[in-house]
Amino acid sequence: MVHEIESFFPIWEERFSKSNPPPEGDTWRSLLRPVYWLGNWQFACLDYFHPPLGLEYRCVDAEPFPPFMQKLVDQIEAMTRKMGGSEVPKDWKLNTCLINYYGSKIDNGSEVDMARVGDHKDSEPGPVASISLGERAFFQFVKGRPTDPRNVVMEQWLGDGSLLIFWSKKFKEELFHRVQRVENKTKVLFNDHLDDYKTRRINLTFRYVPDQYIFPLSKMPNEKREDINIYVDKLAEKSEFWRAQK
């Protein structure tokens, strides 16, 4: 599986764009880590998929899951339906995969640790499945103010090969989750094809986006296309799928 994942060429994205500028109090900034998406791509500058208001033109058709991944997804879906029962939506399926590359950025010859992600919720409906590869990550579910340690509801280390599945109103809607830090003990390094970055943990997060909200690139409004053309061009350098979309 690692060899196949290393065949992807992740990219850096900006959080905002011309049609989606930073809100008051925020700034223009890059994501903390490079990413790659399969199934459908939620470009950060399009503001992600956020039901019930942020629905259309957030998710763009992307490369399908490779066979090894689809086989794994089929097993996870069956397991989740068995465990989740009636809490799993009828039409739910894992049709989008975000690959996050946790590691250190090289800045003027020095390594800057970027291996973390702040408090957030996954807005896509239904269960979320997360697979960890490489170094262990310290993962938490929290409520309330981020800096108050009393607000930690659950925490655990996610090791190499671990699978985390979560659902329900509590874990999807009420609580936030975050990665506080990623160890650097085994000194594992993945081939991320990036000159300015060292990846020591890869995380695959599988979610569900209803099909009616996944748009081919050709159907995206002009202002949205202008926002993401720079990323599509970069992806097309290495991906036959993205070359065909241009």
XYZ file of N, CA and C in Angstrom, residues 2-245:
732
model
N 1.933 1.268 0.783
C 2.781 2.460 0.863
C 3.371 2.789 -0.501
N 3.831 1.762 -1.198
C 4.431 1.981 -2.521
C 3.440 2.654 -3.463
N 2.187 2.213 -3.419
C 1.175 2.790 -4.308
C 0.831 4.223 -3.903
N 0.775 4.479 -2.607
C 0.496 5.842 -2.149
C 1.644 6.778 -2.529
N 2.860 6.259 -2.503
C 4.008 7.089 -2.860
C 4.060 7.412 -4.352
N 3.163 6.831 -5.133
C 3.106 7.161 -6.558
C 2.360 8.473 -6.812
N 1.685 8.996 -5.785
C 0.984 10.271 -5.925
C 1.948 11.435 -5.678
N 1.634 12.570 -6.294
C 2.460 13.765 -6.161
C 1.643 14.850 -5.459
N 1.770 14.962 -4.136
C 0.978 15.947 -3.389
C 1.352 17.376 -3.763
N 0.436 18.289 -3.465
C 0.663 19.701 -3.770
C 0.405 20.557 -2.528
N 0.957 21.749 -2.552
C 0.655 22.762 -1.546
C -0.532 23.589 -2.026
N -1.429 23.934 -1.108
C -2.577 24.768 -1.453
C -2.644 25.996 -0.544
N -3.222 27.052 -1.092
C -3.553 28.234 -0.303
C -4.955 28.069 0.272
N -5.165 28.586 1.477
C -6.476 28.449 2.121
C -7.531 29.345 1.481
N -7.110 30.476 0.911
C -8.076 31.419 0.358
C -7.731 31.740 -1.094
N -8.625 32.502 -1.743
C -8.454 32.801 -3.162
C -9.144 34.116 -3.492
N -9.095 34.487 -4.767
C -9.712 35.742 -5.204
C -11.206 35.772 -4.912
N -11.900 34.672 -5.195
C -13.350 34.642 -4.968
C -13.711 34.271 -3.532
N -12.717 33.837 -2.758
C -12.941 33.465 -1.358
C -11.813 34.050 -0.502
N -11.801 35.368 -0.328
C -10.718 36.013 0.433
C -10.834 35.717 1.922
N -9.774 35.978 2.673
C -9.819 35.730 4.122
C -10.901 36.573 4.793
N -11.629 35.992 5.735
C -12.594 36.789 6.503
C -11.850 37.775 7.402
N -12.575 38.729 7.925
C -11.967 39.733 8.801
C -11.275 39.064 9.985
N -10.042 39.423 10.218
C -9.276 38.845 11.311
C -8.395 37.692 10.892
N -8.584 37.184 9.676
C -7.753 36.084 9.175
C -6.775 36.636 8.147
N -5.847 35.806 7.684
C -4.820 36.250 6.748
C -4.666 35.252 5.609
N -4.068 35.718 4.522
C -3.704 34.814 3.431
C -2.655 33.839 3.952
N -2.852 32.567 3.704
C -1.919 31.570 4.238
C -2.029 30.257 3.470
N -0.948 29.495 3.544
C -0.935 28.152 2.970
C -1.426 27.151 4.004
N -1.832 25.977 3.540
C -2.119 24.894 4.467
C -0.831 24.477 5.163
N -0.957 23.834 6.307
C 0.221 23.422 7.075
C 0.966 22.266 6.433
N 0.314 21.574 5.524
C 0.927 20.378 4.943
C 0.462 20.191 3.504
N 1.251 19.499 2.693
C 0.795 19.163 1.343
C -0.295 18.095 1.398
N -1.112 18.045 0.359
C -2.258 17.135 0.338
C -2.421 16.510 -1.042
N -3.199 15.435 -1.051
C -3.662 14.835 -2.307
C -5.043 14.259 -2.037
N -5.933 14.359 -3.026
C -7.297 13.854 -2.876
C -7.601 12.828 -3.959
N -8.412 11.855 -3.611
C -8.930 10.871 -4.559
C -10.449 10.835 -4.441
N -11.121 10.436 -5.509
C -12.582 10.389 -5.518
C -13.160 11.730 -5.904
N -12.978 12.715 -5.062
C -13.259 14.114 -5.403
C -12.323 14.996 -4.595
N -11.967 16.118 -5.194
C -10.976 17.017 -4.591
C -11.683 18.241 -4.031
N -11.478 18.483 -2.738
C -12.022 19.685 -2.110
C -10.887 20.703 -1.970
N -10.745 21.527 -2.979
C -9.693 22.537 -2.930
C -9.956 23.489 -1.769
N -8.937 23.731 -0.974
C -9.102 24.533 0.243
C -9.659 25.920 -0.053
N -9.229 26.516 -1.166
C -9.661 27.877 -1.476
C -11.135 27.951 -1.867
N -11.758 26.795 -2.156
C -13.198 26.767 -2.435
C -14.004 26.592 -1.155
N -13.308 26.492 -0.027
C -13.920 26.500 1.307
C -14.544 25.177 1.731
N -14.154 24.085 1.096
C -14.566 22.748 1.522
C -16.086 22.544 1.468
N -16.488 21.317 1.757
C -17.899 20.925 1.750
C -18.455 21.117 3.154
N -19.428 22.027 3.295
C -19.960 22.373 4.617
C -21.484 22.393 4.594
N -22.140 21.233 4.729
C -23.600 21.245 4.834
C -24.016 22.003 6.098
N -25.169 22.666 6.111
C -26.159 22.682 5.019
C -25.982 23.820 4.031
N -25.068 24.755 4.274
C -24.966 25.930 3.413
C -23.906 25.781 2.327
N -22.742 25.258 2.674
C -21.657 25.147 1.704
C -21.720 23.838 0.944
N -22.516 23.805 -0.121
C -22.772 22.549 -0.820
C -22.228 22.535 -2.249
N -22.630 23.501 -3.044
C -22.311 23.452 -4.466
C -20.934 24.032 -4.769
N -20.290 23.399 -5.765
C -19.007 23.854 -6.290
C -17.916 23.865 -5.230
N -17.977 22.890 -4.349
C -16.926 22.698 -3.350
C -16.092 21.452 -3.667
N -16.692 20.497 -4.384
C -16.065 19.188 -4.618
C -15.940 18.938 -6.118
N -14.728 18.676 -6.568
C -14.441 18.491 -7.986
C -14.064 17.034 -8.237
N -14.617 16.468 -9.307
C -14.266 15.099 -9.693
C -12.758 14.905 -9.671
N -12.303 13.814 -9.085
C -10.867 13.523 -9.028
C -10.626 12.068 -9.416
N -9.375 11.667 -9.379
C -9.017 10.297 -9.747
C -9.767 9.285 -8.892
N -10.219 8.181 -9.481
C -10.895 7.148 -8.691
C -9.924 6.454 -7.750
N -10.471 5.800 -6.739
C -9.625 5.015 -5.847
C -8.925 3.922 -6.653
N -7.638 3.717 -6.464
C -6.969 2.581 -7.099
C -7.508 1.275 -6.527
N -7.335 0.151 -7.228
C -7.933 -1.124 -6.801
C -7.626 -1.510 -5.356
N -6.382 -1.346 -4.913
C -6.042 -1.739 -3.544
C -6.846 -0.930 -2.536
N -7.081 0.347 -2.840
C -7.810 1.218 -1.928
C -9.301 0.909 -1.948
N -9.853 0.639 -3.120
C -11.273 0.318 -3.199
C -11.580 -0.967 -2.442
N -10.690 -1.944 -2.522
C -10.874 -3.189 -1.774
C -10.881 -2.910 -0.272
N -9.984 -2.072 0.167
C -9.911 -1.697 1.578
C -11.167 -0.940 2.004
N -11.617 -0.018 1.166
C -12.820 0.767 1.458
C -14.043 -0.133 1.572
N -14.148 -1.117 0.693
C -15.280 -2.048 0.758
C -15.326 -2.753 2.115
N -14.167 -3.146 2.614
C -14.102 -3.824 3.911
C -14.473 -2.868 5.050
N -13.990 -1.635 4.968
C -14.294 -0.650 6.013
C -15.782 -0.320 6.024
N -16.372 -0.175 4.853
C -17.801 0.125 4.778
C -18.630 -0.982 5.412
N -18.295 -2.239 5.091
C -19.038 -3.370 5.655
C -18.901 -3.404 7.176
N -17.697 -3.181 7.661
C -17.438 -3.163 9.099
C -18.222 -2.041 9.781
N -18.222 -0.881 9.149
C -18.887 0.284 9.736
C -20.394 0.101 9.785
N -20.975 -0.429 8.724
C -22.425 -0.665 8.720
C -22.818 -1.670 9.802
N -21.969 -2.643 10.026
C -22.255 -3.643 11.055
C -22.195 -3.016 12.441
N -21.214 -2.154 12.672
C -21.059 -1.530 13.988
C -22.035 -0.379 14.202
N -22.251 0.419 13.157
C -23.041 1.634 13.309
C -24.531 1.442 13.199
N -24.952 0.376 12.522
C -26.375 0.086 12.412
C -27.177 1.235 11.837
N -28.234 1.624 12.525
C -29.157 2.652 12.038
C -28.544 4.049 12.036
N -27.395 4.227 12.683
C -26.746 5.541 12.696
C -25.992 5.824 11.397
N -25.853 4.810 10.549
C -25.184 4.994 9.265
C -26.237 5.363 8.219
N -26.129 6.523 7.563
C -27.120 6.926 6.561
C -27.271 5.889 5.454
N -28.468 5.786 4.929
C -28.788 4.769 3.930
C -27.874 4.847 2.713
N -27.646 6.036 2.194
C -26.867 6.200 0.964
C -25.378 6.401 1.220
N -24.961 6.273 2.463
C -23.560 6.533 2.824
C -22.608 5.577 2.129
N -21.507 6.125 1.654
C -20.404 5.346 1.094
C -19.156 6.209 1.185
N -18.024 5.580 1.263
C -16.767 6.326 1.338
C -16.298 6.616 -0.081
N -16.533 7.830 -0.544
C -16.228 8.149 -1.943
C -15.226 9.290 -2.110
N -14.655 9.745 -1.008
C -13.604 10.752 -1.115
C -12.503 10.432 -0.110
N -11.266 10.626 -0.517
C -10.122 10.333 0.358
C -9.160 11.516 0.346
N -8.947 12.083 1.513
C -7.938 13.126 1.687
C -6.668 12.479 2.225
N -5.576 12.658 1.505
C -4.277 12.164 1.957
C -3.495 13.354 2.501
N -3.233 13.335 3.797
C -2.466 14.388 4.465
C -1.039 13.909 4.700
N -0.089 14.773 4.413
C 1.329 14.450 4.562
C 1.885 15.260 5.738
N 2.054 14.596 6.873
C 2.524 15.261 8.088
C 4.050 15.187 8.162
N 4.673 16.318 8.422
C 6.126 16.296 8.508
C 6.715 17.658 8.794
N 7.893 17.894 8.234
C 8.630 19.135 8.478
C 8.934 19.830 7.160
N 8.765 21.148 7.171
C 9.089 21.954 6.004
C 10.527 22.445 6.122
N 11.229 22.455 5.008
C 12.606 22.926 4.994
C 12.612 24.407 4.637
N 13.068 25.229 5.574
C 13.077 26.681 5.389
C 14.489 27.204 5.620
N 15.137 27.632 4.527
C 16.519 28.132 4.605
C 17.446 27.116 5.267
N 17.248 25.849 4.935
C 18.107 24.792 5.440
C 17.720 24.227 6.784
N 16.751 24.840 7.454
C 16.304 24.360 8.766
C 14.952 23.674 8.645
N 14.727 22.666 9.497
C 13.459 21.946 9.494
C 12.471 22.615 10.450
N 11.290 22.910 9.940
C 10.216 23.498 10.738
C 9.098 22.470 10.845
N 8.815 22.015 12.065
C 7.815 20.966 12.258
C 6.412 21.503 11.970
N 5.734 20.870 11.010
C 4.373 21.267 10.630
C 3.361 20.168 10.948
N 3.786 19.165 11.697
C 2.979 17.951 11.878
C 1.932 18.112 12.970
N 0.878 18.810 12.626
C -0.229 19.015 13.562
C -1.433 19.494 12.759
N -2.598 19.422 13.370
C -3.796 20.025 12.785
C -4.688 20.474 13.932
N -5.228 21.680 13.824
C -6.010 22.258 14.906
C -7.423 21.722 15.001
N -8.161 22.241 15.978
C -9.533 21.793 16.230
C -10.406 21.989 14.994
N -11.096 20.941 14.589
C -11.992 21.034 13.440
C -13.004 19.904 13.481
N -14.010 20.007 12.636
C -15.001 18.951 12.460
C -15.029 18.550 10.991
N -15.325 17.285 10.728
C -15.527 16.816 9.363
C -17.013 16.936 9.057
N -17.364 17.832 8.145
C -18.766 18.177 7.922
C -19.512 17.193 7.034
N -18.794 16.343 6.332
C -19.459 15.386 5.450
C -20.361 14.460 6.262
N -21.535 14.083 5.725
C -22.468 13.244 6.486
C -21.949 11.826 6.705
N -22.334 11.243 7.834
C -22.019 9.846 8.100
C -20.640 9.607 8.677
N -20.296 8.330 8.863
C -19.024 7.958 9.479
C -17.807 8.414 8.681
N -16.723 8.601 9.406
C -15.420 8.956 8.846
C -14.441 7.849 9.210
N -13.603 7.453 8.261
C -12.589 6.426 8.512
C -11.207 7.011 8.261
N -10.280 6.728 9.164
C -8.942 7.307 9.095
C -7.892 6.213 9.258
N -6.956 6.147 8.322
C -5.856 5.179 8.367
C -4.540 5.935 8.537
N -3.720 5.489 9.479
C -2.441 6.137 9.759
C -1.282 5.266 9.290
N -0.283 5.904 8.710
C 0.936 5.225 8.276
C 2.144 6.016 8.765
N 3.160 5.305 9.216
C 4.372 5.985 9.660
C 4.388 6.263 11.150
N 4.929 7.415 11.521
C 5.085 7.769 12.933
C 3.731 7.922 13.639
N 3.737 7.699 14.962
C 2.506 7.829 15.750
C 2.061 9.283 15.857
N 0.732 9.458 15.877
C 0.147 10.791 16.050
C -0.701 10.811 17.315
N -0.623 11.911 18.059
C -1.417 12.075 19.276
C -2.722 12.770 18.902
N -3.811 12.007 18.960
C -5.123 12.431 18.457
C -6.073 12.667 19.620
N -6.885 13.734 19.529
C -7.821 14.060 20.606
C -9.190 14.470 20.057
N -10.237 14.102 20.814
C -11.557 14.702 20.664
C -11.712 15.713 21.795
N -12.151 16.927 21.466
C -12.228 17.986 22.469
C -13.532 18.769 22.330
N -13.853 19.517 23.379
C -15.001 20.419 23.354
C -14.574 21.748 23.945
N -15.280 22.806 23.602
C -15.001 24.103 24.209
C -13.717 24.737 23.737
N -13.078 25.477 24.624
C -11.900 26.256 24.272
C -10.686 25.349 24.044
N -9.954 25.560 22.940
C -8.852 24.665 22.578
C -7.751 24.552 23.626
N -7.503 25.632 24.386
C -6.360 25.641 25.305
C -6.690 25.109 26.695
N -7.938 24.738 26.940
C -8.345 24.241 28.257
C -8.204 22.717 28.287
N -7.219 22.172 29.033
C -7.000 20.715 29.045
C -8.184 19.935 29.599
N -9.055 20.585 30.348
C -10.224 19.899 30.907
C -11.260 19.578 29.834
N -11.085 20.148 28.669
C -12.051 19.926 27.598
C -11.712 18.727 26.727
N -10.658 18.005 27.047
C -10.312 16.793 26.299
C -11.270 15.674 26.694
N -12.002 15.157 25.724
C -12.981 14.094 25.967
C -12.353 12.718 25.784
N -11.518 12.589 24.774
C -10.860 11.315 24.503
C -9.561 11.596 23.779
N -8.532 10.799 24.074
C -7.267 10.949 23.377
C -6.601 9.593 23.228
N -5.837 9.442 22.161
C -5.129 8.188 21.924
C -4.026 8.414 20.896
N -3.057 7.513 20.926
C -2.009 7.516 19.921
C -2.474 6.679 18.738
N -2.301 7.215 17.539
C -2.626 6.492 16.315
C -1.321 6.021 15.691
N -1.101 4.707 15.743
C 0.149 4.144 15.265
C 0.102 3.712 13.816
N 1.225 3.232 13.334
C 1.360 2.781 11.954
C 0.375 1.650 11.661
N -0.457 1.826 10.644
C -1.427 0.808 10.261
C -2.737 0.855 11.017
N -2.909 1.812 11.920
C -4.139 1.871 12.715
C -5.302 2.402 11.883
N -6.497 1.945 12.242
C -7.741 2.390 11.611
C -8.643 2.983 12.684
N -9.062 4.219 12.487
C -10.000 4.891 13.386
C -11.276 5.190 12.607
N -12.424 4.764 13.141
C -13.720 5.060 12.530
C -14.577 5.755 13.576
N -15.170 6.875 13.214
C -16.054 7.544 14.172
C -17.297 8.080 13.465
N -18.394 8.131 14.239
C -19.672 8.624 13.741
C -20.483 9.108 14.940
N -21.760 9.343 14.752
C -22.725 9.762 15.776
C -22.721 11.278 15.941
N -23.817 11.795 16.483
C -23.968 13.229 16.706
C -22.869 13.755 17.621
N -22.514 12.979 18.634
C -21.500 13.426 19.587
C -20.159 13.659 18.906
N -19.674 12.659 18.178
C -18.327 12.742 17.626
C -18.258 13.526 16.319
N -19.366 13.634 15.594
C -19.356 14.362 14.329
C -19.803 15.822 14.471
N -20.784 16.077 15.353
C -21.383 17.408 15.414
C -21.013 18.196 16.670
N -20.885 17.506 17.794
C -20.663 18.222 19.052
C -19.181 18.437 19.357
N -18.368 17.436 19.106
C -16.950 17.517 19.460
C -16.088 17.923 18.273
N -14.961 18.542 18.577
C -13.920 18.801 17.598
C -12.869 17.694 17.723
N -12.046 17.541 16.702
C -10.902 16.640 16.839
C -9.661 17.323 16.276
N -8.497 16.823 16.698
C -7.243 17.460 16.318
C -6.087 16.478 16.461
N -4.993 16.782 15.801
C -3.723 16.077 15.988
C -2.773 17.054 16.664
N -2.399 16.738 17.900
C -1.547 17.636 18.682
C -0.090 17.591 18.234
N 0.380 16.395 17.937
C 1.776 16.258 17.517
C 1.978 14.885 16.880
N 3.071 14.760 16.166
C 3.464 13.502 15.537
C 4.889 13.193 15.970
N 5.097 11.988 16.461
C 6.434 11.599 16.929
C 7.447 11.590 15.783
N 8.702 11.546 16.167
C 9.780 11.418 15.187
C 10.837 10.476 15.752
N 10.366 9.289 16.147
C 11.237 8.333 16.832
C 11.834 7.292 15.896
N 11.040 6.806 14.955
C 11.536 5.741 14.072
C 12.273 6.300 12.864
N 12.194 7.621 12.689
C 12.881 8.314 11.595
C 12.427 7.832 10.216
N 11.159 7.423 10.130
C 10.621 7.012 8.839
C 10.468 8.232 7.942
N 10.764 8.058 6.663
C 10.575 9.113 5.676
C 9.888 8.521 4.454
N 8.774 9.126 4.061
C 8.058 8.686 2.870
C 8.542 9.479 1.659
N 8.431 8.867 0.500
C 8.779 9.554 -0.743
C 7.597 10.424 -1.163
N 7.672 11.708 -0.865
C 6.576 12.624 -1.181
C 6.842 13.457 -2.433
N 8.019 13.262 -3.049
C 8.387 13.956 -4.290
C 8.488 15.472 -4.102
N 8.722 15.907 -2.879
C 8.818 17.334 -2.583
C 10.227 17.676 -2.120
N 10.783 18.747 -2.649
C 12.149 19.135 -2.303
C 12.232 19.871 -0.972
N 11.142 20.497 -0.572
C 11.174 21.368 0.609
C 10.408 20.790 1.789
N 10.282 19.456 1.826
C 9.433 18.852 2.854
C 9.903 17.433 3.144
N 9.727 17.010 4.409
C 10.042 15.642 4.819
C 8.816 15.044 5.508
N 8.200 14.060 4.879
C 6.973 13.451 5.399
C 7.304 12.252 6.273
N 6.826 12.273 7.519
C 7.059 11.140 8.415
C 5.756 10.432 8.808
N 4.634 11.022 8.466
C 3.340 10.360 8.694
C 2.409 10.681 7.533
N 1.722 9.653 7.057
C 0.682 9.829 6.045
C -0.636 9.385 6.651
N -1.642 10.219 6.487
C -2.979 9.882 6.974
C -3.968 9.895 5.816
N -4.749 8.838 5.710
C -5.801 8.743 4.708
C -7.142 8.876 5.418
N -7.885 9.918 5.101
C -9.196 10.132 5.706
C -10.272 9.948 4.646
N -11.156 8.986 4.891
C -12.229 8.660 3.943
C -13.549 9.230 4.451
N -14.277 9.899 3.563
C -15.557 10.497 3.927
C -16.563 10.290 2.795
N -17.780 10.800 3.029
C -18.863 10.665 2.053
C -19.372 12.032 1.624
N -19.362 12.261 0.315
C -19.994 13.440 -0.269
C -21.105 12.953 -1.193
N -22.360 13.373 -0.987
C -23.442 12.965 -1.888
C -23.096 13.285 -3.342
N -23.410 12.346 -4.227
C -22.988 12.456 -5.623
C -23.433 13.751 -6.294
N -24.602 14.272 -5.908
C -25.109 15.476 -6.581
C -24.279 16.712 -6.291
N -23.371 16.616 -5.329
C -22.530 17.763 -4.994
C -21.090 17.592 -5.475
N -20.873 16.608 -6.325
C -19.555 16.406 -6.927
C -19.639 16.851 -8.383
N -18.837 17.838 -8.754
C -18.943 18.448 -10.074
C -17.695 18.170 -10.910
N -17.870 17.848 -12.201
C -16.700 17.775 -13.079
C -16.086 19.155 -13.227
N -14.813 19.188 -13.486
C -14.118 20.471 -13.605
C -14.776 21.367 -14.650
N -15.266 20.775 -15.727
C -15.873 21.545 -16.817
C -17.152 22.259 -16.405
N -17.777 21.835 -15.311
C -19.027 22.440 -14.848
C -18.815 23.486 -13.752
N -17.579 23.696 -13.376
C -17.307 24.689 -12.338
C -17.461 26.100 -12.910
N -18.048 27.028 -12.143
C -18.167 28.416 -12.607
C -16.796 29.021 -12.903
N -16.775 29.989 -13.797
C -15.509 30.573 -14.244
C -14.661 31.103 -13.095
N -15.310 31.785 -12.123
C -14.516 32.357 -11.034
C -13.893 31.269 -10.168
N -14.578 30.131 -10.043
C -14.017 29.010 -9.296
C -12.867 28.372 -10.074
N -13.055 28.247 -11.388
C -11.986 27.692 -12.225
C -10.731 28.550 -12.125
N -10.917 29.855 -12.148
C -9.764 30.750 -12.048
C -9.026 30.548 -10.725
N -9.772 30.275 -9.676
C -9.161 30.069 -8.360
C -8.303 28.813 -8.312
N -8.724 27.775 -9.016
C -8.050 26.479 -8.875
C -7.195 26.091 -10.073
N -7.159 26.913 -11.120
C -6.380 26.561 -12.313
C -4.919 26.299 -11.987
N -4.363 27.063 -11.063
C -2.954 26.887 -10.707
C -2.700 25.495 -10.135
N -3.675 24.961 -9.391
C -3.528 23.627 -8.807
C -3.762 22.544 -9.851
N -4.747 22.758 -10.714
C -5.013 21.792 -11.782
C -3.800 21.681 -12.699
N -3.186 22.810 -13.021
C -1.984 22.787 -13.861
C -0.870 21.996 -13.188
N -0.703 22.190 -11.893
C 0.339 21.471 -11.159
C 0.049 19.973 -11.134
N -1.197 19.601 -10.881
C -1.576 18.189 -10.860
C -1.396 17.554 -12.231
N -1.706 18.300 -13.276
C -1.630 17.772 -14.637
C -0.198 17.451 -15.063
N 0.785 18.015 -14.375
C 2.176 17.705 -14.704
C 2.496 16.234 -14.471
N 1.800 15.598 -13.512
C 2.116 14.217 -13.141
C 0.943 13.252 -13.305
N -0.256 13.764 -13.498
C -1.455 12.922 -13.502
C -2.149 12.947 -14.859
N -2.319 11.777 -15.463
C -3.052 11.686 -16.727
C -4.499 12.119 -16.543
N -5.076 11.778 -15.392
C -6.465 12.161 -15.133
C -6.625 13.675 -15.220
N -5.767 14.409 -14.534
C -5.913 15.862 -14.497
C -5.528 16.501 -15.824
N -4.620 15.891 -16.565
C -4.315 16.411 -17.903
C -5.543 16.346 -18.793
N -6.316 15.271 -18.635
C -7.511 15.085 -19.467
C -8.629 16.056 -19.110
N -8.564 16.641 -17.908
C -9.627 17.555 -17.478
C -9.444 18.966 -18.027
